Short mmCIF file of C-alpha atoms in Angstrom, two decimals:
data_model
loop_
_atom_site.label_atom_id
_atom_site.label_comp_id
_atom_site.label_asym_id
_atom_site.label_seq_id
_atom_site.Cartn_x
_atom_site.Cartn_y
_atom_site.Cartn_z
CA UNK A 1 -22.46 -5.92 13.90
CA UNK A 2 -21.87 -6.93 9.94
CA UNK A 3 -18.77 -6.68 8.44
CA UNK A 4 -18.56 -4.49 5.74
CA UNK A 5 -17.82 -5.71 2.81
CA UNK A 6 -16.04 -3.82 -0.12
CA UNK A 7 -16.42 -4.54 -3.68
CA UNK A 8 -13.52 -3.17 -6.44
CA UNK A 9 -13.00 -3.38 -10.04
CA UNK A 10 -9.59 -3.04 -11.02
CA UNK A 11 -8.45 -4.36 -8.30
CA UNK A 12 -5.32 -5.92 -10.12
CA UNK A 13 -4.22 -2.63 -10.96
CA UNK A 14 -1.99 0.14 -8.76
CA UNK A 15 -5.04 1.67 -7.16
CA UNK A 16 -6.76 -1.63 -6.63
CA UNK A 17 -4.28 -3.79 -4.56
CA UNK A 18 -3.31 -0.63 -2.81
CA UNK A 19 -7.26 -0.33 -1.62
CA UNK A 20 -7.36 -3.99 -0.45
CA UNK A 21 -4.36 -3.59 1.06
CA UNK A 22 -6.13 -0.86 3.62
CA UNK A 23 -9.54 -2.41 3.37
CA UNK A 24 -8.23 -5.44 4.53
CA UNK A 25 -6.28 -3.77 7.23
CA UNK A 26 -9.45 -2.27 8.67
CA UNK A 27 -11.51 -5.97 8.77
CA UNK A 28 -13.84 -5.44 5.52
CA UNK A 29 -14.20 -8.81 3.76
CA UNK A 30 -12.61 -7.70 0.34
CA UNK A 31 -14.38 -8.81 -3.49
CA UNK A 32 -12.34 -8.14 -6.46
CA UNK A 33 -13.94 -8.10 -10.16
CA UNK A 34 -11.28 -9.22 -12.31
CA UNK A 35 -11.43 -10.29 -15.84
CA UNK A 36 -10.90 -13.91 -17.31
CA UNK A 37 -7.41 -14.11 -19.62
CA UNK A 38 -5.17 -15.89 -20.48
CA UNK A 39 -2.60 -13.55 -18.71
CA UNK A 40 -3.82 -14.01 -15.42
CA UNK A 41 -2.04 -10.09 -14.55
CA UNK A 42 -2.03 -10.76 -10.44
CA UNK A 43 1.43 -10.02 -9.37
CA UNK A 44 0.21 -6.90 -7.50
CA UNK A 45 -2.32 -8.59 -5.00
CA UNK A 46 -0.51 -12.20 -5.01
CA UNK A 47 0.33 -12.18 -1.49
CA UNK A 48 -3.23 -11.68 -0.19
CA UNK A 49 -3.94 -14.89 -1.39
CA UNK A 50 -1.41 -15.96 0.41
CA UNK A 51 -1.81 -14.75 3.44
CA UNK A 52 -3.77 -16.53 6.47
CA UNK A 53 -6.27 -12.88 7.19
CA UNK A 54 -6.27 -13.11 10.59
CA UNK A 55 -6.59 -10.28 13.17
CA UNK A 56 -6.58 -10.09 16.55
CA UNK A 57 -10.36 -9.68 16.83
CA UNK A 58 -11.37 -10.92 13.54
CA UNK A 59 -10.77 -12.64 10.69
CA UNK A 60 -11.24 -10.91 7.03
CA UNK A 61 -12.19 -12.65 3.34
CA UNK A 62 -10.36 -11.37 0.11
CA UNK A 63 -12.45 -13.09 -3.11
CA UNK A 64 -11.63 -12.20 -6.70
CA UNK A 65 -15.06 -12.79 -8.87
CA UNK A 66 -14.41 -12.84 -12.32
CA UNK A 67 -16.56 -10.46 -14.24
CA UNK A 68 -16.22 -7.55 -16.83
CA UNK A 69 -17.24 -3.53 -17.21
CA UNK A 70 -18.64 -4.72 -20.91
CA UNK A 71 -20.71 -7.39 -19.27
CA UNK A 72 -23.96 -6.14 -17.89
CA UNK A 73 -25.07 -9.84 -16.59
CA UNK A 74 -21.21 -10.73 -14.84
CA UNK A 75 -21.73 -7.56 -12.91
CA UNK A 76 -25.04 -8.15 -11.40
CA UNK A 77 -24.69 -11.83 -10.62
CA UNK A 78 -21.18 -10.14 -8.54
CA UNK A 79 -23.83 -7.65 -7.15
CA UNK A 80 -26.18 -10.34 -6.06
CA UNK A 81 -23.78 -12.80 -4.91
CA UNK A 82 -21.55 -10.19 -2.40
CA UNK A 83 -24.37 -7.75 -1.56
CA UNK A 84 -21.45 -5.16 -0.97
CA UNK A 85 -21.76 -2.37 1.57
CA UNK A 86 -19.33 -0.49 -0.53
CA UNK A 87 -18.38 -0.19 -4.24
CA UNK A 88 -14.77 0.93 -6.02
CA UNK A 89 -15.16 1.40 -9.65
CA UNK A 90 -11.49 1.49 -10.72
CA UNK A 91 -11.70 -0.18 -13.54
CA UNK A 92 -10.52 0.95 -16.85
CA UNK A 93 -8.24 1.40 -19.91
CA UNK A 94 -6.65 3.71 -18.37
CA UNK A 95 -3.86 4.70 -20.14
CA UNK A 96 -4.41 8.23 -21.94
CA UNK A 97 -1.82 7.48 -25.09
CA UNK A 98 -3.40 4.29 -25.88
CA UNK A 99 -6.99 5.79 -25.64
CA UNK A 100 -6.12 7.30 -28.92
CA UNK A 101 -5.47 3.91 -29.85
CA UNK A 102 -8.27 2.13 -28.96
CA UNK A 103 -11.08 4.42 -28.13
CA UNK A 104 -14.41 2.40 -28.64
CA UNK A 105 -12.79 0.03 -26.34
CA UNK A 106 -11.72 2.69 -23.68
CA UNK A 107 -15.06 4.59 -24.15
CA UNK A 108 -17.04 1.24 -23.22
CA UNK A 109 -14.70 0.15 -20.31
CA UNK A 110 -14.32 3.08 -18.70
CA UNK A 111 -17.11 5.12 -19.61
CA UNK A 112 -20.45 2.42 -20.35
CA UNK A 113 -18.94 0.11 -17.85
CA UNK A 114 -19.55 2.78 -15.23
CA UNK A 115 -22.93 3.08 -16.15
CA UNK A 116 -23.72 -0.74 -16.30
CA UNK A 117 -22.23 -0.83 -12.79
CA UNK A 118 -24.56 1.93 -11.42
CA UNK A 119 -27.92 0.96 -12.74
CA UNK A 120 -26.89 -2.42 -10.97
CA UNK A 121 -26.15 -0.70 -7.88
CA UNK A 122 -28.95 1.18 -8.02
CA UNK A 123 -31.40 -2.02 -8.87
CA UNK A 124 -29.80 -4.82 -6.75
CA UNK A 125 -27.75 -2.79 -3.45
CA UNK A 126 -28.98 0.67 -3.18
CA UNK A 127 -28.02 0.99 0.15
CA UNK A 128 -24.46 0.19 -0.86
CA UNK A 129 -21.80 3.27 -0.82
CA UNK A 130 -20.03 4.02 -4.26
CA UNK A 131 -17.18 5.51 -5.24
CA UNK A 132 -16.39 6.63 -9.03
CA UNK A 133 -12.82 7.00 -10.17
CA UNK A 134 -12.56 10.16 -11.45
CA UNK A 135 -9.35 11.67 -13.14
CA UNK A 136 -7.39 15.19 -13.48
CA UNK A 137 -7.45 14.39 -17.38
CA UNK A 138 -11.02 15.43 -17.61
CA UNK A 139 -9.74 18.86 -17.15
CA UNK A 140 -7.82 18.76 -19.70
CA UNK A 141 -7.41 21.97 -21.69
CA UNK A 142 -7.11 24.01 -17.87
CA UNK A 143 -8.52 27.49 -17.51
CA UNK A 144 -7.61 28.09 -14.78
CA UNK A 145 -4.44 27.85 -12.36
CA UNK A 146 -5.25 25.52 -10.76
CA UNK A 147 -8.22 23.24 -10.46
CA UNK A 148 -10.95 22.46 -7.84
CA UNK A 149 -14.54 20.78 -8.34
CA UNK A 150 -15.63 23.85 -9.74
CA UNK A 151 -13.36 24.38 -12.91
CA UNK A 152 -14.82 23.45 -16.12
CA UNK A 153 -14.07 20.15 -18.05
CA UNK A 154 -12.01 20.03 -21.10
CA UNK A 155 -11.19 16.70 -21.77
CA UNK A 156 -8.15 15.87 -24.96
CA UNK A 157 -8.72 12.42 -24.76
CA UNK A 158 -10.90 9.77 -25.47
CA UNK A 159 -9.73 8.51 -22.19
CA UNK A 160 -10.83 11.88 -20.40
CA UNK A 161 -13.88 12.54 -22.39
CA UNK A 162 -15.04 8.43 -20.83
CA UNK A 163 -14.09 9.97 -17.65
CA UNK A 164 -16.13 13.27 -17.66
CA UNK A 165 -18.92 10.71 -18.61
CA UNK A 166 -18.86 8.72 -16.14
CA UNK A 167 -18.52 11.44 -13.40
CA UNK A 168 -21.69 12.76 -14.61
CA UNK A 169 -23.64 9.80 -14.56
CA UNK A 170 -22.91 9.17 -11.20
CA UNK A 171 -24.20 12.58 -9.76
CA UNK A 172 -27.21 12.10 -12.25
CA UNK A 173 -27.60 8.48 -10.44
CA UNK A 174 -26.77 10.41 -6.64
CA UNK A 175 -29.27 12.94 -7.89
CA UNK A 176 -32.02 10.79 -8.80
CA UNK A 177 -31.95 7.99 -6.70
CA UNK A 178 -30.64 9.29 -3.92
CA UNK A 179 -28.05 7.23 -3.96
CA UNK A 180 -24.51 7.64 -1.99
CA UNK A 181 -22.24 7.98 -4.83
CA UNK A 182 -18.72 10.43 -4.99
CA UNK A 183 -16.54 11.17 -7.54
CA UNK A 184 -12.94 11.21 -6.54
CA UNK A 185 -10.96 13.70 -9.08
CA UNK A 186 -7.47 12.43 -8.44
CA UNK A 187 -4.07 13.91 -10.12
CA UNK A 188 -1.51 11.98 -10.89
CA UNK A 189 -0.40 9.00 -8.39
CA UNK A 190 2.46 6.84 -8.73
CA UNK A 191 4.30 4.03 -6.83
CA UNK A 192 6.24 1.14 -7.32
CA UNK A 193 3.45 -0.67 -8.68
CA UNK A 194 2.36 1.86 -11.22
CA UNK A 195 2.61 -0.15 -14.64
CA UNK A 196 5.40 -0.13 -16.68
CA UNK A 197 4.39 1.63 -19.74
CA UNK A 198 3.48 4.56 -17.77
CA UNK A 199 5.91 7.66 -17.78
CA UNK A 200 7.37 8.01 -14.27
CA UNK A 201 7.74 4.18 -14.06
CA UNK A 202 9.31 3.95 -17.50
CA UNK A 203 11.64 6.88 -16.74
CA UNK A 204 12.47 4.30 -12.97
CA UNK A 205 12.41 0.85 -14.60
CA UNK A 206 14.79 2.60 -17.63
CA UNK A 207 17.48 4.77 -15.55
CA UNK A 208 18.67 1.24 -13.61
CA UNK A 209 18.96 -0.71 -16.14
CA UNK A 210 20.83 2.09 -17.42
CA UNK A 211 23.10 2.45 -14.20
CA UNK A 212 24.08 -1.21 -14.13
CA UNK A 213 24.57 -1.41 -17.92
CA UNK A 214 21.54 -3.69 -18.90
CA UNK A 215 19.83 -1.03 -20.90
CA UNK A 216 21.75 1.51 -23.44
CA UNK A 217 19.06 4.25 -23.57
CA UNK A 218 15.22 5.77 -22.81
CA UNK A 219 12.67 6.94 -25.00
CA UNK A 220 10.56 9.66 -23.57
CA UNK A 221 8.11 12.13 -25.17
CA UNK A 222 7.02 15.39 -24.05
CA UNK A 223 9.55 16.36 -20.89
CA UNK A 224 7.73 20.17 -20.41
CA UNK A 225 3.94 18.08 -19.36
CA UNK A 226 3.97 19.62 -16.23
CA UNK A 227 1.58 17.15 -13.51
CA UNK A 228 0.66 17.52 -9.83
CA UNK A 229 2.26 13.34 -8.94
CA UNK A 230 1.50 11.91 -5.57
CA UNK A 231 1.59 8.69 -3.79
CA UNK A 232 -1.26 5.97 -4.44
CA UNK A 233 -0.81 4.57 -1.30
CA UNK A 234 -1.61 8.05 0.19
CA UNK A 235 -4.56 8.61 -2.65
CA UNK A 236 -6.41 5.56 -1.72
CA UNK A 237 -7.18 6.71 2.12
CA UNK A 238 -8.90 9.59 0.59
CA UNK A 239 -11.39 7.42 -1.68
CA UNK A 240 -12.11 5.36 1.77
CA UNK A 241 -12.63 8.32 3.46
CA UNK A 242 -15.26 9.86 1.06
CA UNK A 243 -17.45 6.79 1.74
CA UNK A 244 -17.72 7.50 5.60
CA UNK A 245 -18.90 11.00 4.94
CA UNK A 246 -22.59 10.93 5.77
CA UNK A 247 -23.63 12.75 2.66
CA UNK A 248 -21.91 11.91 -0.85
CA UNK A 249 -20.02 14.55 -2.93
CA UNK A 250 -17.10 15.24 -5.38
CA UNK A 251 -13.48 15.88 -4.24
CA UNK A 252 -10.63 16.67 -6.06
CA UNK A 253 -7.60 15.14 -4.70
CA UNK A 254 -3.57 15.98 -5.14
CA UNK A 255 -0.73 17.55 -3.59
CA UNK A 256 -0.93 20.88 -4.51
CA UNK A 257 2.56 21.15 -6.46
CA UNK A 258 3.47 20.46 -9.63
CA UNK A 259 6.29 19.42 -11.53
CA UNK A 260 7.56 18.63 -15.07
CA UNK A 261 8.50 14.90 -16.42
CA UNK A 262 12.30 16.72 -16.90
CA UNK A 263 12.05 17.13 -13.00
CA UNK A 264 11.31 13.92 -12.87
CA UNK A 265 13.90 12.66 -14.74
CA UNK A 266 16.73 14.42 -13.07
CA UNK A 267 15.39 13.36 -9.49
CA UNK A 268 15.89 9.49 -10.50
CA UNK A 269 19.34 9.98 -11.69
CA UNK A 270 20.28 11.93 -9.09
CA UNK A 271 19.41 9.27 -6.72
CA UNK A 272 21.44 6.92 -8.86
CA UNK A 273 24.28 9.26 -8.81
CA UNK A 274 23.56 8.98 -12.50
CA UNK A 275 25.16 12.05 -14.30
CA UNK A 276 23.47 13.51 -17.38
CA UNK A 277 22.76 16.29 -18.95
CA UNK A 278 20.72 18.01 -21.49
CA UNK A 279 22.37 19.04 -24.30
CA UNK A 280 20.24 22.25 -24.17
CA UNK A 281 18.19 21.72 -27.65
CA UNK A 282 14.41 21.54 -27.20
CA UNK A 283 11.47 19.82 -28.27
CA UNK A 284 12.23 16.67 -30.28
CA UNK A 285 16.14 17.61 -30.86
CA UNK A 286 16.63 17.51 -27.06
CA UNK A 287 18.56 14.59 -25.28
CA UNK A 288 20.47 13.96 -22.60
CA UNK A 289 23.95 12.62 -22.53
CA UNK A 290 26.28 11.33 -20.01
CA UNK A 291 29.42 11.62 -19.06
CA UNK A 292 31.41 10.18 -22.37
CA UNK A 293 29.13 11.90 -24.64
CA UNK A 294 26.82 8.99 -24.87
CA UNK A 295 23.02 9.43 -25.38
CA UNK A 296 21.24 7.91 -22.09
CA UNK A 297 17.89 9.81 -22.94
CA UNK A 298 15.71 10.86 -26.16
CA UNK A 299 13.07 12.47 -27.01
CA UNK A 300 10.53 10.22 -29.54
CA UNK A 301 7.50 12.04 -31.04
CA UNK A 302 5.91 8.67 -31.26
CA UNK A 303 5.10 9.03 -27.21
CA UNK A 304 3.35 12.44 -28.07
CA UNK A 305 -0.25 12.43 -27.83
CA UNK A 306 -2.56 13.76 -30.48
CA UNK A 307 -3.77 16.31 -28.35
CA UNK A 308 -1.49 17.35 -25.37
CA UNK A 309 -2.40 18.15 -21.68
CA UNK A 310 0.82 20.22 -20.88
CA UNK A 311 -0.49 21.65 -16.84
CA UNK A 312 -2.20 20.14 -14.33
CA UNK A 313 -2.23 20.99 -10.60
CA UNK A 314 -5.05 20.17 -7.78
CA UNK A 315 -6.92 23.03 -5.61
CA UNK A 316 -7.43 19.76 -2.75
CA UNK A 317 -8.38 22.60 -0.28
CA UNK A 318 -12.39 21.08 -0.02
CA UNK A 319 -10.49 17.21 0.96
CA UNK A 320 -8.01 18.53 3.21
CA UNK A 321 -11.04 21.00 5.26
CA UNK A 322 -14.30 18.64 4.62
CA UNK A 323 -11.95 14.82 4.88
CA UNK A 324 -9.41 15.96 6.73
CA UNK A 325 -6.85 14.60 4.33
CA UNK A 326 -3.51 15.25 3.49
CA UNK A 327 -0.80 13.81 0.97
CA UNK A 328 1.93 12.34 3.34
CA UNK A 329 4.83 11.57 0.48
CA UNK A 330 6.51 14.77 -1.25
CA UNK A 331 7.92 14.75 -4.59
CA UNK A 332 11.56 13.85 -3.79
CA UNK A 333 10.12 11.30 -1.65
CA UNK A 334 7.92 9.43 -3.82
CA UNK A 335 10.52 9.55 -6.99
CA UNK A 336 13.48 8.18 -4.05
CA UNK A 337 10.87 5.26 -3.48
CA UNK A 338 10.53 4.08 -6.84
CA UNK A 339 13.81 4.56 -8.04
CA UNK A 340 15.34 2.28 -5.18
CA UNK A 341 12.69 -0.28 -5.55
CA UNK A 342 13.30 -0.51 -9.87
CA UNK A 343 16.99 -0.88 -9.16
CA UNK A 344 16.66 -3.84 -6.63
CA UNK A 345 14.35 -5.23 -9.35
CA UNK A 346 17.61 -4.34 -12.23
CA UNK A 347 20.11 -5.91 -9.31
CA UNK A 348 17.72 -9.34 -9.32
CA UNK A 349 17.92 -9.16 -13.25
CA UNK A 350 21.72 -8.59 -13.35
CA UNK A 351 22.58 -11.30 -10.89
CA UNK A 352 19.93 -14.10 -12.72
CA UNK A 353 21.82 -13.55 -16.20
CA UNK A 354 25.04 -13.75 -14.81
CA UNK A 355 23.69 -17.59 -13.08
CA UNK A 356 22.78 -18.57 -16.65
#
């Protein structure tokens, strides 16, 4: 029997190595799209490339092609050359604040790019599985309590608006090609290889610096956004698992709870036995202070959005009863994970300055 053989963009980011991490586990021969720069941006998936990917019955391929979402021609010679049984779109500019920033750019990455990558799906491997990477920001402005694949999109981003585009091309390509393409709507995931400029990492990376004395204090900006966070490791099985469904659909995937970026906050330090506190102002006024009076944490308007997405939490009921998925890391969990693996990362920085 064939091998299958995966294709993902953004496979250098969190999401990506996380996918070819499992992929590989399973025996698919693994193709990565990754851009050419001068910042080559591979620390995440590194040690596949150094591994010798052998199993006990077979032995598995992990190729990066490089290619980009803007680049209609670098995606179908990729198309041609792997003939992939399955296809990962996870590529994008992906982070919401700087979509504000740069929105023609985010709007062709993440929303054209999808589109590119379908019609060459759909021309060149139309037997090939696809998988879109759809996002809780689409919803946006929430109606409703919570949200399942039936509550309406209100995207307040250019980053979310690219995202409900995309999702709808791919059920208009499912729809008229009869093509097996799903839309994953996944909350908020997180892990020690989330990137650095994004909140719960920030609040992780800054906090153990700040416990061993390398780092004075943290800028944060809204600490009410209230987000349903899991674990990408745990999110990725899911997106797998929608491509060995016989039929394609759209599946919202989360935990189910929600909780603020203050909650957050206070679950890092209290894993670094890191005593703070509010000094009970809100809003831009508020901080937190330690023990001596210092200021460890502020509050900067300059990390507000321009429009702000203050709720989200999944409905994942459809997953968990039609995939048979659950969310294995809890809240207290996941934060405990990433706040122990920044600090080994600030005790490697310590000790290296005090060798110079």
């Amino acid at each position: 029997m064939n091998k299958k053989r995966a294709l993902i963009t953004g496979i250098t980011g969190q999401d990506g190595s996380y996918l070819a991490q499992l992929l590989l586990e399973k025996g698919y021969d693994v193709h990565g799209l990754v851009r050419r720069s001068s910042n080559l941006n591979r620390n995440r998936i590194d040690f596949f490339l150094d591994l010798d990917h052998t199993t006990q019955n077979s032995r598995f391929a992990f190729n990066l092609h490089y290619g980009n979402l803007t680049d209609s021609s670098s995606i179908e010679n990729i198309m041609e050359e792997v003939k992939p049984t399955e296809i990962y779109n996870l590529g994008a500019q992906s982070h919401v604040k700087i979509s504000f920033d740069v929105p023609i750019e985010t709007v062709d990455v993440t929303g054209l790019g999808t589109l590119r990558l379908l019609d060459a799906y759909k021309r060149l491997c139309p037997e090939a599985r696809f998988y879109q990477a759809s996002s809780s920001e689409m919803f946006g402005e929430v109606s409703e309590q919570t949200q399942s694949e039936e509550t309406p999109f209100h995207p307040r981003s250019p980053y979310g608006c690219a995202k409900v585009y995309s999702f709808w091309q791919t059920i208009n390509y499912r729809e008229s090609y009869g093509l097996h393409a799903s839309n994953g709507i996944l909350f908020n995931h997180e892990s020690e290889r989330r990137g650095e400029n994004f909140v719960t990492r920030k609040i992780t990376r800054g906090l153990t610096r700040i416990k061993l004395g390398s780092q004075q204090k943290l800028s944060l900006g809204n600490l009410d956004s209230k987000r349903d966070w899991g674990y990408a490791k745990d999110f990725v099985e899911a997106m797998w698992l929608m491509l060995q469904q016989s039929k394609p659909d759209d599946y919202v995937i989360g935990t189910g709870e929600t909780h603020s970026v203050r909650e957050f906050l206070e679950e890092s330090a209290n894993n670094l036995s890191l005593k703070i506190k509010s000094n009970g102002q809100t809003g831009i006024d508020e901080k937190y202070l330690d023990e001596n009076g210092n200021i460890v944490v502020e509050v900067n308007p300059e990390y507000f959005r321009p429009a702000e997405v203050s709720f989200l939490l999944a409905n994942p009921k459809k997953a968990k009863d039609q995939l048979h998925w659950e969310p294995k890391t809890k809240f207290k969990e996941l934060v405990q994970i990433m706040t122990n693996h920044d600090l080994k990362i600030a005790q490697e920085e310590e000790y290296l300055k005090n060798r110079k």
